[in-house]
XYZ file of N, CA and C in Angstrom:
786
model
N 10.615 -1.553 7.960
C 10.543 -1.135 6.861
C 11.569 0.445 7.678
N 11.998 0.292 9.206
C 12.508 1.334 9.496
C 13.861 1.529 8.886
N 14.426 0.399 7.765
C 15.556 1.201 7.169
C 15.193 1.831 6.079
N 14.012 1.891 5.822
C 13.464 3.475 4.261
C 13.582 4.601 4.974
N 14.915 5.352 5.119
C 15.115 6.622 5.713
C 14.562 7.490 5.003
N 12.901 8.120 5.465
C 12.598 8.851 4.071
C 13.089 10.085 4.524
N 13.756 10.650 5.658
C 14.312 12.200 6.013
C 15.458 12.379 4.037
N 16.127 11.334 3.774
C 17.310 11.211 2.478
C 16.545 11.164 1.465
N 14.964 11.224 1.164
C 13.933 11.750 0.386
C 14.503 10.296 -0.740
N 15.693 9.749 -1.042
C 15.695 8.578 -1.797
C 14.379 7.690 -2.093
N 13.612 7.400 -0.681
C 12.473 6.792 -0.941
C 11.348 7.183 -2.129
N 11.585 8.589 -1.842
C 10.406 9.229 -2.513
C 10.736 9.050 -4.108
N 11.541 9.623 -4.508
C 12.429 9.089 -5.695
C 11.736 7.352 -6.056
N 12.224 7.134 -5.341
C 11.753 4.890 -5.865
C 10.458 5.146 -5.982
N 9.472 5.722 -5.083
C 8.207 5.583 -5.095
C 7.789 6.384 -6.522
N 8.199 7.239 -6.870
C 7.859 7.945 -8.351
C 7.960 7.378 -8.673
N 9.159 7.267 -9.253
C 9.428 5.908 -10.596
C 8.466 4.525 -10.483
N 8.820 3.741 -9.499
C 7.995 2.588 -9.221
C 6.645 2.888 -9.361
N 6.081 3.911 -9.447
C 4.771 4.578 -9.682
C 4.228 4.311 -11.298
N 4.844 4.924 -11.880
C 5.056 5.430 -13.548
C 5.270 4.119 -14.581
N 6.694 3.452 -13.590
C 6.636 2.149 -13.718
C 5.660 1.141 -14.222
N 4.584 1.080 -13.125
C 3.890 0.251 -12.844
C 2.574 0.378 -13.611
N 2.511 1.805 -14.135
C 1.010 2.239 -14.336
C 1.510 1.791 -15.983
N 2.607 1.637 -16.778
C 3.057 1.239 -17.807
C 2.677 0.093 -18.392
N 1.821 -0.091 -19.809
C 1.247 -1.066 -20.382
C 2.544 -2.223 -20.312
N 2.447 -3.585 -20.732
C 3.938 -4.560 -20.382
C 4.498 -4.072 -22.089
N 3.254 -3.233 -23.196
C 4.374 -3.138 -24.064
C 4.759 -2.002 -24.696
N 4.608 -1.021 -23.601
C 5.054 0.075 -23.513
C 6.762 0.556 -24.037
N 6.990 1.408 -25.464
C 8.462 1.533 -25.499
C 9.238 1.921 -24.319
N 8.422 2.513 -23.256
C 9.552 3.755 -22.591
C 10.106 2.859 -21.630
N 9.138 1.289 -21.436
C 9.281 0.438 -20.081
C 10.866 -0.187 -20.223
N 11.303 -0.687 -20.775
C 12.921 -1.289 -21.265
C 13.717 -0.276 -19.807
N 12.871 1.370 -21.096
C 14.318 2.510 -20.541
C 13.819 2.509 -18.166
N 12.647 2.627 -18.459
C 12.496 2.651 -17.289
C 12.471 1.888 -16.019
N 12.745 0.690 -16.632
C 12.865 -0.848 -15.820
C 14.570 -0.428 -15.170
N 15.363 -0.085 -16.419
C 16.622 0.190 -15.853
C 16.770 0.979 -14.409
N 16.566 2.548 -14.931
C 16.514 3.718 -14.497
C 16.248 2.830 -12.739
N 14.849 2.333 -12.719
C 13.795 2.008 -11.889
C 15.423 0.815 -10.540
N 15.788 0.229 -11.493
C 16.712 -1.026 -10.482
C 17.776 0.093 -10.389
N 18.335 0.425 -11.175
C 19.823 1.245 -11.037
C 19.333 2.072 -9.469
N 18.189 2.730 -9.612
C 17.854 3.517 -8.358
C 17.911 3.021 -7.119
N 17.248 1.804 -7.216
C 17.046 0.744 -6.244
C 18.867 -0.111 -5.621
N 19.119 -0.329 -6.668
C 20.976 -0.572 -6.034
C 21.735 0.211 -5.419
N 21.744 1.201 -6.048
C 22.283 2.882 -5.574
C 22.469 3.198 -4.242
N 20.663 2.975 -3.603
C 20.447 3.708 -2.961
C 21.628 3.433 -1.705
N 21.011 4.447 -0.814
C 22.113 4.005 0.899
C 20.969 3.071 1.561
N 19.867 2.933 1.491
C 19.150 2.258 2.614
C 19.003 0.826 2.138
N 19.613 0.008 2.995
C 20.008 -1.658 2.333
C 17.931 -1.863 2.471
N 17.262 -1.648 2.732
C 15.743 -2.205 2.615
C 15.601 -1.888 1.201
N 16.185 -0.678 0.550
C 15.304 0.066 -0.829
C 16.725 -0.883 -1.910
N 17.599 -1.021 -1.388
C 18.611 -2.310 -2.184
C 17.993 -3.702 -2.264
N 17.400 -4.080 -1.738
C 16.864 -5.515 -1.362
C 15.890 -5.271 -2.239
N 15.273 -4.229 -2.806
C 14.098 -4.469 -3.473
C 14.541 -4.775 -5.403
N 15.598 -4.383 -5.201
C 16.093 -4.241 -6.754
C 15.810 -5.484 -7.447
N 16.437 -6.487 -6.388
C 16.154 -7.677 -7.197
C 14.744 -8.178 -7.914
N 13.902 -7.677 -7.499
C 12.441 -7.808 -8.078
C 11.777 -6.894 -9.327
N 12.820 -6.225 -9.312
C 12.660 -5.564 -11.001
C 13.495 -6.037 -12.054
N 12.869 -6.729 -12.674
C 13.564 -8.050 -13.969
C 13.131 -7.305 -14.800
N 13.631 -7.651 -16.146
C 13.311 -7.121 -17.537
C 11.867 -7.794 -17.878
N 11.351 -8.674 -17.261
C 9.731 -9.437 -17.832
C 9.086 -9.455 -16.288
N 9.430 -8.536 -15.409
C 8.451 -8.445 -14.126
C 7.072 -7.706 -14.704
N 6.348 -8.368 -14.312
C 4.467 -8.362 -14.508
C 3.917 -7.512 -12.600
N 2.551 -7.155 -13.441
C 2.200 -6.491 -11.831
C 2.208 -6.758 -11.119
N 2.139 -7.762 -10.959
C 2.376 -8.623 -9.358
C 3.228 -8.236 -8.673
N 4.707 -8.687 -9.256
C 6.002 -8.511 -8.683
C 6.685 -7.218 -8.944
N 6.076 -5.624 -9.729
C 6.114 -4.370 -9.196
C 5.080 -4.106 -8.071
N 3.864 -4.876 -7.943
C 3.522 -4.286 -6.759
C 4.205 -4.767 -5.192
N 4.602 -5.911 -5.406
C 5.735 -6.439 -3.864
C 6.744 -5.323 -3.998
N 6.943 -4.583 -4.972
C 7.963 -3.277 -4.864
C 7.268 -1.884 -4.134
N 6.074 -1.544 -5.147
C 5.717 -0.437 -5.352
C 4.881 -0.004 -3.754
N 4.615 -1.799 -3.160
C 3.498 -1.472 -1.778
C 4.395 -1.072 -0.761
N 5.639 -1.507 -0.625
C 6.804 -1.221 0.474
C 6.703 0.285 0.779
N 7.060 0.566 0.041
C 6.849 2.091 -0.275
C 6.063 2.668 -0.440
N 4.947 2.640 -1.022
C 3.568 3.074 -0.313
C 3.599 3.275 1.011
N 4.209 2.032 1.592
C 3.680 1.992 2.829
C 4.100 2.816 3.979
N 5.128 2.959 3.665
C 5.882 4.328 4.211
C 5.658 5.743 3.819
N 5.267 5.700 2.624
C 4.304 7.398 2.516
C 3.224 7.291 2.752
N 2.728 6.529 3.742
C 1.361 6.395 3.754
C 1.751 6.681 5.669
N 3.068 6.842 5.894
C 2.973 7.608 7.468
C 2.677 8.952 7.846
N 2.881 9.812 6.392
C 2.822 10.885 6.592
C 1.186 11.233 6.107
N 0.654 10.465 5.980
C -0.545 11.013 5.946
C -1.753 10.280 6.688
N -3.030 11.297 6.818
C -3.676 11.138 7.562
C -5.039 9.737 7.398
N -5.450 9.669 8.345
C -6.826 8.393 8.605
C -7.712 8.940 9.412
N -8.409 8.053 8.957
C -9.738 8.467 9.699
C -9.509 8.496 11.175
N -8.776 7.113 11.332
C -8.501 7.253 12.757
C -7.819 8.529 14.107
N -7.468 9.396 12.969
C -6.754 10.674 13.641
C -8.424 11.959 13.418
N -9.096 11.544 13.493
C -9.747 12.974 13.291
C -11.009 12.455 14.504
N -10.620 11.630 15.043
C -11.460 11.889 16.707
C -12.513 11.267 16.730
N -12.860 10.598 15.851
C -13.890 9.362 15.663
C -14.372 8.357 17.243
N -15.305 8.862 17.393
C -15.816 8.234 18.609
C -17.016 7.094 18.563
N -17.017 6.132 19.722
C -17.724 5.004 19.176
C -18.557 4.559 20.511
N -18.543 3.599 20.730
C -19.421 3.316 21.857
C -19.455 1.625 22.002
N -17.718 1.340 22.023
C -17.385 -0.253 21.699
C -18.211 -1.080 22.958
N -17.983 -1.942 23.484
C -18.532 -3.069 24.563
C -16.948 -2.605 25.803
N -17.603 -2.254 26.974
C -16.593 -1.565 28.259
C -16.139 -2.705 28.266
N -14.913 -2.570 28.433
C -13.875 -3.312 29.247
C -14.221 -3.927 30.835
N -13.998 -5.165 30.440
C -14.730 -6.230 31.630
C -16.207 -6.453 31.320
N -16.651 -6.711 30.504
C -17.592 -7.150 30.268
C -17.744 -8.295 29.893
N -18.909 -8.791 29.059
C -19.038 -10.374 28.828
C -18.319 -10.443 27.329
N -17.152 -11.182 27.431
C -16.475 -10.975 25.954
C -17.118 -12.043 24.776
N -17.653 -11.312 23.932
C -18.507 -11.582 22.835
C -17.962 -12.981 22.095
N -18.714 -13.762 21.523
C -18.539 -14.975 21.354
C -18.438 -15.218 19.896
N -17.103 -16.270 19.600
C -16.629 -16.092 18.337
C -17.254 -17.469 17.361
N -17.014 -17.488 16.694
C -17.927 -18.468 15.640
C -16.503 -18.865 15.046
N -15.898 -20.639 14.966
C -14.895 -21.217 15.039
C -14.876 -20.806 13.167
N -14.617 -19.781 12.649
C -14.149 -19.110 11.437
C -12.946 -18.322 11.245
N -12.203 -18.966 10.442
C -10.830 -18.461 10.193
C -11.219 -17.434 8.743
N -10.565 -15.631 8.318
C -10.756 -15.136 7.674
C -8.851 -15.049 6.999
N -9.006 -15.252 5.817
C -7.774 -15.312 5.170
C -7.533 -14.279 4.155
N -6.554 -13.764 4.329
C -6.539 -12.176 3.412
C -5.130 -12.580 2.498
N -5.274 -12.209 1.346
C -4.231 -12.334 0.440
C -3.434 -11.449 -0.507
N -2.297 -10.800 0.120
C -1.663 -9.756 -1.118
C -3.106 -8.667 -0.842
N -2.917 -8.080 0.393
C -3.439 -6.591 0.185
C -2.820 -5.799 0.377
N -2.769 -4.702 -0.546
C -2.267 -3.650 -0.378
C -2.556 -2.223 -0.076
N -3.680 -1.751 0.415
C -4.229 -1.143 1.707
C -4.195 -1.315 2.917
N -3.675 -0.338 3.824
C -3.561 -0.670 4.608
C -5.107 -0.057 5.186
N -5.586 0.779 4.884
C -7.087 1.097 5.188
C -8.217 -0.325 4.821
N -7.375 -1.211 4.014
C -8.284 -3.014 3.675
C -8.379 -3.404 4.971
N -6.771 -3.626 5.121
C -6.523 -4.155 6.407
C -7.132 -4.262 7.761
N -6.870 -3.048 7.919
C -7.546 -2.390 8.720
C -9.012 -2.567 8.834
N -9.789 -2.638 8.060
C -11.180 -2.576 7.959
C -11.808 -4.297 7.912
N -10.826 -5.505 7.145
C -10.753 -6.585 7.500
C -10.859 -7.078 9.236
N -10.204 -5.994 9.971
C -10.405 -6.601 11.809
C -11.330 -6.083 12.105
N -11.145 -4.878 11.695
C -12.718 -4.446 12.205
C -14.265 -5.007 11.905
N -13.839 -5.567 11.058
C -15.403 -6.629 10.686
C -15.136 -8.037 10.634
N -13.971 -8.548 10.941
C -13.425 -9.635 12.114
C -14.106 -9.663 13.651
N -13.215 -8.712 13.701
C -13.807 -8.768 15.195
C -15.131 -8.122 15.489
N -15.938 -7.718 14.392
C -17.770 -7.325 14.434
C -18.819 -8.541 14.266
N -18.305 -9.360 13.835
C -18.901 -10.875 13.592
C -17.974 -12.056 14.029
N -17.499 -11.542 15.361
C -17.173 -12.567 15.872
C -16.184 -13.149 15.280
N -15.374 -13.302 14.160
C -14.630 -14.049 13.499
C -13.518 -14.875 14.713
N -12.625 -15.988 14.455
C -12.029 -16.527 15.148
C -10.756 -15.896 15.072
N -10.299 -15.768 14.003
C -9.166 -15.078 13.942
C -8.685 -14.547 12.425
N -7.987 -13.704 12.202
C -7.503 -13.553 10.742
C -6.368 -13.668 10.442
N -5.756 -14.252 9.379
C -4.319 -14.540 9.072
C -4.633 -13.676 7.962
N -2.570 -13.543 7.629
C -2.694 -12.354 6.427
C -1.392 -12.940 5.816
N -1.405 -13.207 4.131
C -0.595 -13.285 3.640
C 0.274 -13.144 2.807
N 1.364 -12.842 2.431
C 1.916 -12.391 1.071
C 2.422 -11.156 1.559
N 1.946 -10.276 0.761
C 2.338 -9.360 1.091
C 1.849 -8.222 2.239
N 0.539 -8.418 2.251
C -0.300 -8.337 3.248
C 0.153 -7.470 4.438
N 0.201 -6.160 5.049
C 0.486 -5.923 6.368
C 0.008 -6.411 7.366
N 1.074 -6.554 8.489
C 0.480 -6.877 9.369
C 0.400 -5.709 10.551
N 0.537 -6.006 11.867
C 0.031 -5.212 12.723
C 2.237 -4.530 12.963
N 2.208 -5.824 13.612
C 3.833 -5.445 13.482
C 4.505 -4.882 12.732
N 4.392 -4.921 11.720
C 5.120 -4.150 10.706
C 4.579 -2.750 10.372
N 3.514 -2.237 10.458
C 2.920 -1.107 9.871
C 2.115 -0.441 11.262
N 3.081 0.010 11.997
C 2.230 -0.080 13.404
C 0.819 1.211 12.998
N 0.547 1.623 12.079
C -0.463 2.609 11.474
C -1.946 1.641 11.669
N -1.344 0.384 10.995
C -2.576 -0.101 10.610
C -3.399 -0.541 12.253
N -3.175 -1.016 13.206
C -3.795 -0.299 14.000
C -4.904 0.607 14.568
N -4.403 1.874 14.077
C -5.519 3.111 14.124
C -6.100 2.949 12.732
N -6.112 2.526 12.103
C -6.518 2.442 10.775
C -7.961 0.927 11.222
N -7.955 0.078 11.939
C -8.000 -0.791 12.927
C -9.106 -0.724 13.692
N -8.782 0.899 14.316
C -9.745 1.509 15.573
C -9.304 0.524 16.730
N -8.298 -0.186 16.870
C -8.208 -1.169 18.319
C -8.907 -2.416 18.045
N -9.594 -2.707 16.907
C -9.734 -4.548 16.841
C -8.626 -4.989 16.577
N -7.370 -4.576 16.174
C -6.475 -5.406 16.349
C -5.897 -5.715 17.690
N -6.431 -5.570 18.548
C -6.160 -6.538 20.102
C -7.190 -7.204 20.138
N -8.111 -6.755 19.871
C -9.464 -8.044 20.082
C -9.692 -9.596 18.502
N -8.776 -9.605 17.731
C -8.836 -10.505 16.931
C -7.395 -10.896 16.518
N -7.230 -12.397 16.647
C -5.983 -13.162 17.058
C -5.427 -13.041 14.973
N -4.125 -13.053 14.711
C -3.689 -12.892 13.692
C -3.111 -13.860 13.651
N -2.387 -14.359 12.240
C -0.999 -15.174 12.068
C -1.008 -14.370 10.333
N 0.639 -14.496 10.450
C 0.925 -14.355 8.876
C 1.670 -15.289 8.464
N 1.468 -15.257 7.418
C 2.416 -16.260 6.493
C 2.739 -16.680 5.227
N 3.609 -16.393 4.417
C 4.513 -16.083 3.225
C 3.754 -16.401 1.686
N 3.108 -17.634 1.822
C 2.100 -17.766 0.841
C 1.043 -18.002 1.434
N -0.556 -17.523 0.619
C -1.689 -18.184 1.703
C -1.412 -19.762 1.094
N -0.718 -19.791 -0.176
C -0.732 -21.772 0.190
C -0.286 -22.499 1.552
N 0.750 -21.426 1.963
C 1.113 -22.153 3.591
C -0.249 -21.987 4.284
N -0.868 -21.013 4.432
C -1.868 -20.734 5.220
C -3.151 -21.966 5.007
N -3.165 -22.278 3.870
C -4.614 -23.758 3.585
C -3.876 -24.531 3.751
N -2.618 -25.122 3.757
C -2.015 -26.249 4.049
C -2.273 -26.217 5.879
N -1.816 -25.110 6.635
C -2.420 -25.151 7.780
C -3.855 -25.109 7.923
N -4.641 -24.997 7.375
C -6.206 -25.137 7.949
C -6.259 -26.038 7.483
N -5.833 -26.919 6.485
C -6.224 -28.763 5.776
C -5.650 -29.194 7.341
N -4.562 -28.958 7.727
C -4.007 -29.610 9.080
C -5.087 -29.706 10.010
N -5.797 -28.267 10.086
C -6.370 -28.327 11.048
C -8.312 -28.904 11.116
N -8.177 -29.287 9.898
C -9.478 -29.924 9.883
C -11.047 -29.329 9.134
N -10.095 -27.923 8.750
C -11.144 -27.356 8.574
C -11.571 -26.997 6.721
N -12.863 -26.959 6.655
C -13.223 -26.691 5.928
C -13.494 -25.147 4.793
N -12.860 -25.493 2.845
C -12.439 -23.890 3.084
C -13.064 -23.027 2.459
N -13.730 -21.825 1.965
C -14.448 -21.451 1.013
C -14.028 -20.107 0.747
N -13.599 -19.970 -0.626
C -13.084 -18.942 -1.938
C -13.707 -17.838 -2.101
N -13.878 -16.831 -1.435
C -15.206 -15.509 -1.764
C -14.561 -15.356 -3.335
N -15.402 -15.070 -4.280
C -14.150 -15.207 -5.556
C -15.684 -15.132 -6.759
N -15.188 -14.274 -7.222
C -16.194 -14.504 -8.758
C -15.960 -15.032 -9.526
N -15.779 -16.826 -9.475
C -15.449 -17.581 -10.035
C -16.572 -18.181 -10.944
N -16.228 -18.985 -12.182
C -18.090 -19.441 -12.968
C -18.618 -20.345 -12.258
N -17.400 -20.810 -11.521
C -18.030 -22.287 -10.728
C -18.322 -22.031 -9.035
N -18.659 -20.433 -9.269
C -19.085 -19.918 -7.712
C -20.250 -20.090 -7.388
N -20.803 -20.948 -5.967
C -22.273 -20.926 -5.848
C -22.589 -19.264 -5.171
N -23.620 -18.805 -5.759
C -24.378 -17.788 -4.924
C -24.190 -18.095 -3.574
N -23.734 -16.420 -2.556
C -23.650 -16.281 -1.033
C -24.762 -16.841 -0.675
N -26.140 -16.743 -1.200
C -27.569 -16.505 -0.814
C -27.714 -17.865 -0.274
N -27.782 -19.007 -1.240
C -27.738 -20.337 -1.311
C -26.309 -21.469 -0.707
N -25.537 -20.523 -0.161
C -24.323 -21.399 0.241
C -24.584 -22.203 1.320
N -23.724 -23.026 1.832
C -24.213 -23.664 3.396
C -22.482 -23.560 3.914
N -22.274 -23.816 4.749
C -20.904 -23.528 5.580
C -21.412 -24.716 6.873
N -19.731 -25.258 6.855
C -19.247 -25.866 7.940
C -18.526 -25.515 8.287
N -18.727 -25.850 9.924
C -17.446 -25.289 10.967
C -16.889 -26.570 11.695
N -15.559 -26.283 12.133
C -14.864 -25.280 11.930
C -14.254 -24.802 10.415
N -14.044 -23.591 10.030
C -14.015 -23.469 8.220
C -12.855 -22.251 8.211
N -13.244 -21.372 7.051
C -11.872 -20.764 6.586
C -12.703 -20.101 5.741
N -12.584 -18.752 5.684
C -13.026 -17.729 4.250
C -11.727 -17.013 3.262
N -11.665 -17.546 2.368
C -10.610 -16.606 1.525
C -11.004 -15.696 0.698
N -9.878 -14.722 1.075
C -9.944 -13.619 0.190
C -8.740 -13.008 -0.254
N -9.614 -12.193 -1.453
C -7.968 -12.043 -2.629
C -7.654 -10.402 -2.759
N -6.613 -10.455 -3.435
C -6.510 -8.966 -3.375
C -7.676 -8.101 -3.961
N -6.961 -6.847 -4.152
C -8.246 -5.662 -4.559
C -8.248 -5.709 -6.487
N -7.215 -5.898 -6.333
C -7.273 -6.161 -8.024
C -7.091 -7.100 -8.483
N -6.412 -8.124 -8.100
C -6.406 -9.638 -8.787
C -7.220 -10.851 -8.288
N -7.740 -10.440 -7.054
C -8.419 -11.786 -6.872
C -7.417 -12.262 -6.087
N -8.156 -13.582 -5.950
C -7.401 -14.952 -5.686
C -7.438 -15.860 -6.569
N -5.666 -16.621 -6.821
C -5.023 -17.096 -7.828
C -6.456 -18.562 -8.190
N -6.286 -18.854 -9.596
C -7.037 -20.042 -10.257
C -6.854 -21.094 -8.752
N -5.656 -21.556 -8.684
C -5.118 -22.699 -8.111
C -5.653 -22.812 -6.688
N -5.715 -21.528 -5.986
C -5.818 -21.333 -4.827
C -7.695 -21.514 -5.045
N -8.393 -20.759 -5.582
C -9.859 -21.360 -6.019
C -9.679 -22.843 -5.666
N -9.660 -22.887 -6.702
C -9.690 -24.513 -7.305
C -9.298 -25.508 -5.934
N -8.292 -25.246 -5.315
C -8.478 -25.816 -3.975
C -8.817 -25.878 -3.153
N -10.053 -24.944 -2.921
C -11.320 -24.476 -1.800
C -12.175 -25.671 -2.001
N -12.792 -25.577 -0.808
C -13.827 -26.861 -0.862
C -14.971 -25.712 -1.254
N -15.253 -25.117 -1.801
C -16.374 -23.733 -2.085
C -15.948 -22.884 -2.694
N -16.290 -22.216 -3.925
C -16.349 -20.990 -3.963
C -17.322 -20.469 -4.439
N -17.910 -19.452 -3.306
C -19.066 -18.577 -3.167
C -19.262 -17.146 -3.651
N -19.887 -16.463 -4.157
C -20.012 -15.249 -4.905
C -21.138 -14.362 -4.807
N -20.577 -12.837 -4.576
C -22.324 -12.205 -4.219
C -22.306 -11.527 -5.170
N -23.934 -12.715 -6.099
C -24.332 -11.572 -7.000
C -24.480 -10.246 -7.275
N -23.965 -9.976 -8.466
C -23.897 -7.943 -8.461
C -25.466 -7.684 -9.352
N -25.461 -7.089 -9.362
C -27.043 -6.357 -9.711
C -26.601 -4.870 -10.544
N -25.647 -4.610 -10.763
C -25.219 -3.635 -11.523
C -24.412 -4.084 -12.510
N -23.284 -3.182 -12.969
C -22.322 -3.417 -14.119
C -20.981 -3.686 -13.373
N -20.835 -2.853 -12.094
C -19.413 -4.306 -12.018
C -19.777 -5.059 -11.379
N -18.816 -6.032 -11.218
C -19.005 -7.522 -11.129
C -18.394 -7.843 -9.875
N -18.035 -6.758 -9.103
C -16.798 -7.012 -7.628
C -17.206 -5.865 -6.951
N -16.597 -6.203 -5.862
C -16.935 -4.710 -4.337
C -15.774 -5.086 -3.451
N -15.116 -3.901 -3.268
C -14.028 -3.722 -2.636
C -13.751 -4.780 -1.012
N -12.633 -5.392 -1.191
C -12.669 -6.721 -0.432
C -13.503 -6.653 1.144
N -13.237 -5.064 1.711
C -14.013 -4.840 3.236
C -15.566 -5.191 2.758
N -16.389 -4.135 1.937
C -17.238 -4.482 1.837
C -17.666 -5.886 1.593
N -16.994 -6.644 0.334
C -17.416 -8.411 0.142
C -17.369 -9.170 1.591
N -16.490 -9.017 2.233
C -16.023 -9.876 3.913
C -17.368 -9.168 4.349
N -17.583 -7.848 4.626
C -19.057 -7.833 5.574
C -20.019 -8.502 5.449
N -20.565 -8.191 3.819
C -21.690 -9.019 3.224
C -21.468 -10.681 3.270
N -20.284 -11.824 3.173
C -20.196 -12.684 3.014
C -20.166 -13.479 4.967
N -19.578 -12.339 5.632
C -19.203 -12.378 7.587
C -20.437 -12.596 7.547
N -21.501 -11.741 7.292
C -23.282 -11.495 8.062
C -23.397 -12.994 7.758
N -23.484 -13.411 6.480
C -24.414 -14.235 6.166
C -23.452 -15.819 6.936
N -22.168 -15.570 7.031
C -21.758 -16.661 7.596
C -21.804 -17.142 9.320
N -22.024 -15.273 9.576
C -22.878 -15.556 10.569
C -24.080 -16.021 11.424
N -24.987 -15.897 10.129
C -26.110 -16.119 10.286
C -26.347 -17.658 10.423
N -25.349 -18.745 9.605
C -25.821 -19.695 8.952
C -24.913 -20.317 10.906
N -23.994 -19.892 11.009
C -23.428 -20.557 12.554
C -24.799 -20.075 13.596
N -25.413 -19.520 13.658
C -26.167 -19.035 14.990
C -27.387 -19.773 14.671
N -27.461 -19.822 13.414
C -29.008 -21.554 12.846
C -28.856 -22.319 13.406
N -27.587 -22.522 13.316
C -27.190 -23.998 13.875
C -26.956 -24.194 14.739
N -26.771 -22.694 16.183
C -26.983 -23.186 17.252
C -27.597 -22.504 17.799
N -28.600 -22.662 18.020
C -29.771 -21.892 18.865
C -29.293 -21.424 20.224
N -28.617 -21.819 20.854
C -28.633 -21.813 21.767
C -27.573 -19.631 21.879
N -26.983 -19.385 21.136
C -26.470 -18.375 20.718
C -27.375 -16.760 21.040
N -28.566 -17.620 19.961
C -29.581 -16.601 19.967
C -29.912 -15.702 21.099
C-alpha cells in the first residue's frame, strides 16, 4: 500500500466516493453517475495503486467487488487512527524462554475479512487456544502488507504461523493435500450445533467475512458445517467472537482425546 500517498489527499477523495457508492442500493438512480465518477477519479489518480483499482469499478460491480476497492482505501485511512494497542494496555503473557505452549493440529482459515481489528483478534485467539496456524485468504490483511495488524494482534503475530492465499479455494486444495478434515463455521441449514459436533485431527476451521460469511460452494466443500446456536434476535456473531467460542470447544475435544495434555 506504499503507493497510496496520503500526502496528496487523492486517496481521501477516492475513499469518500467509494464509501458513498458502496452505501447505495444496486437500483439507486445515482449509482450509474457515481460509478463513472469513481472510475474516473481512480483512472486519473497519480498513484499507480489507485489506478490499478479502477478496473474493479465496472457497471455491474456488486457489493463484494466494491469491497475489494474499499478495503485497501480504508486500510490507508486506518493508519492515522488509534488502536487499543496504542493505549498502553499491559498483560501478563508467558515469559520468554518458558515452556512453549502445546499446539493442536488445527488450522484456522479466514476468508475476505475487512477489519484489521478482526484479523488481529484472530491472531490473538489462535494463539490463546494453541491453533497450529492461521491462513489468510482473499483481501484479508496480512502482517507484511499492514504493519498495524501486529499492533492489533498485541504481538500474537510472532507466535502464530500464517500463510496467505489468493482465494479460500486455493487454501482448501492445500488442506486436502495435507489430508485434513475441514469444518466450516457458518449459519447454514445443514449445520450441526457446535455442542454436538465432533472433530478429527489434523483439521481446519473455515471462517467467513463479517458481512457475507462463507460462499455456499465453500460450505458445501467442507466435511462438516457447524454453527453456534443463537438464543437472541440476531443469528450471528462477530467473526472473532464466533472463532473464540468454536476454538474453545475444539480445544476441549482435542484435549479429551489426548489425556496427557491435561
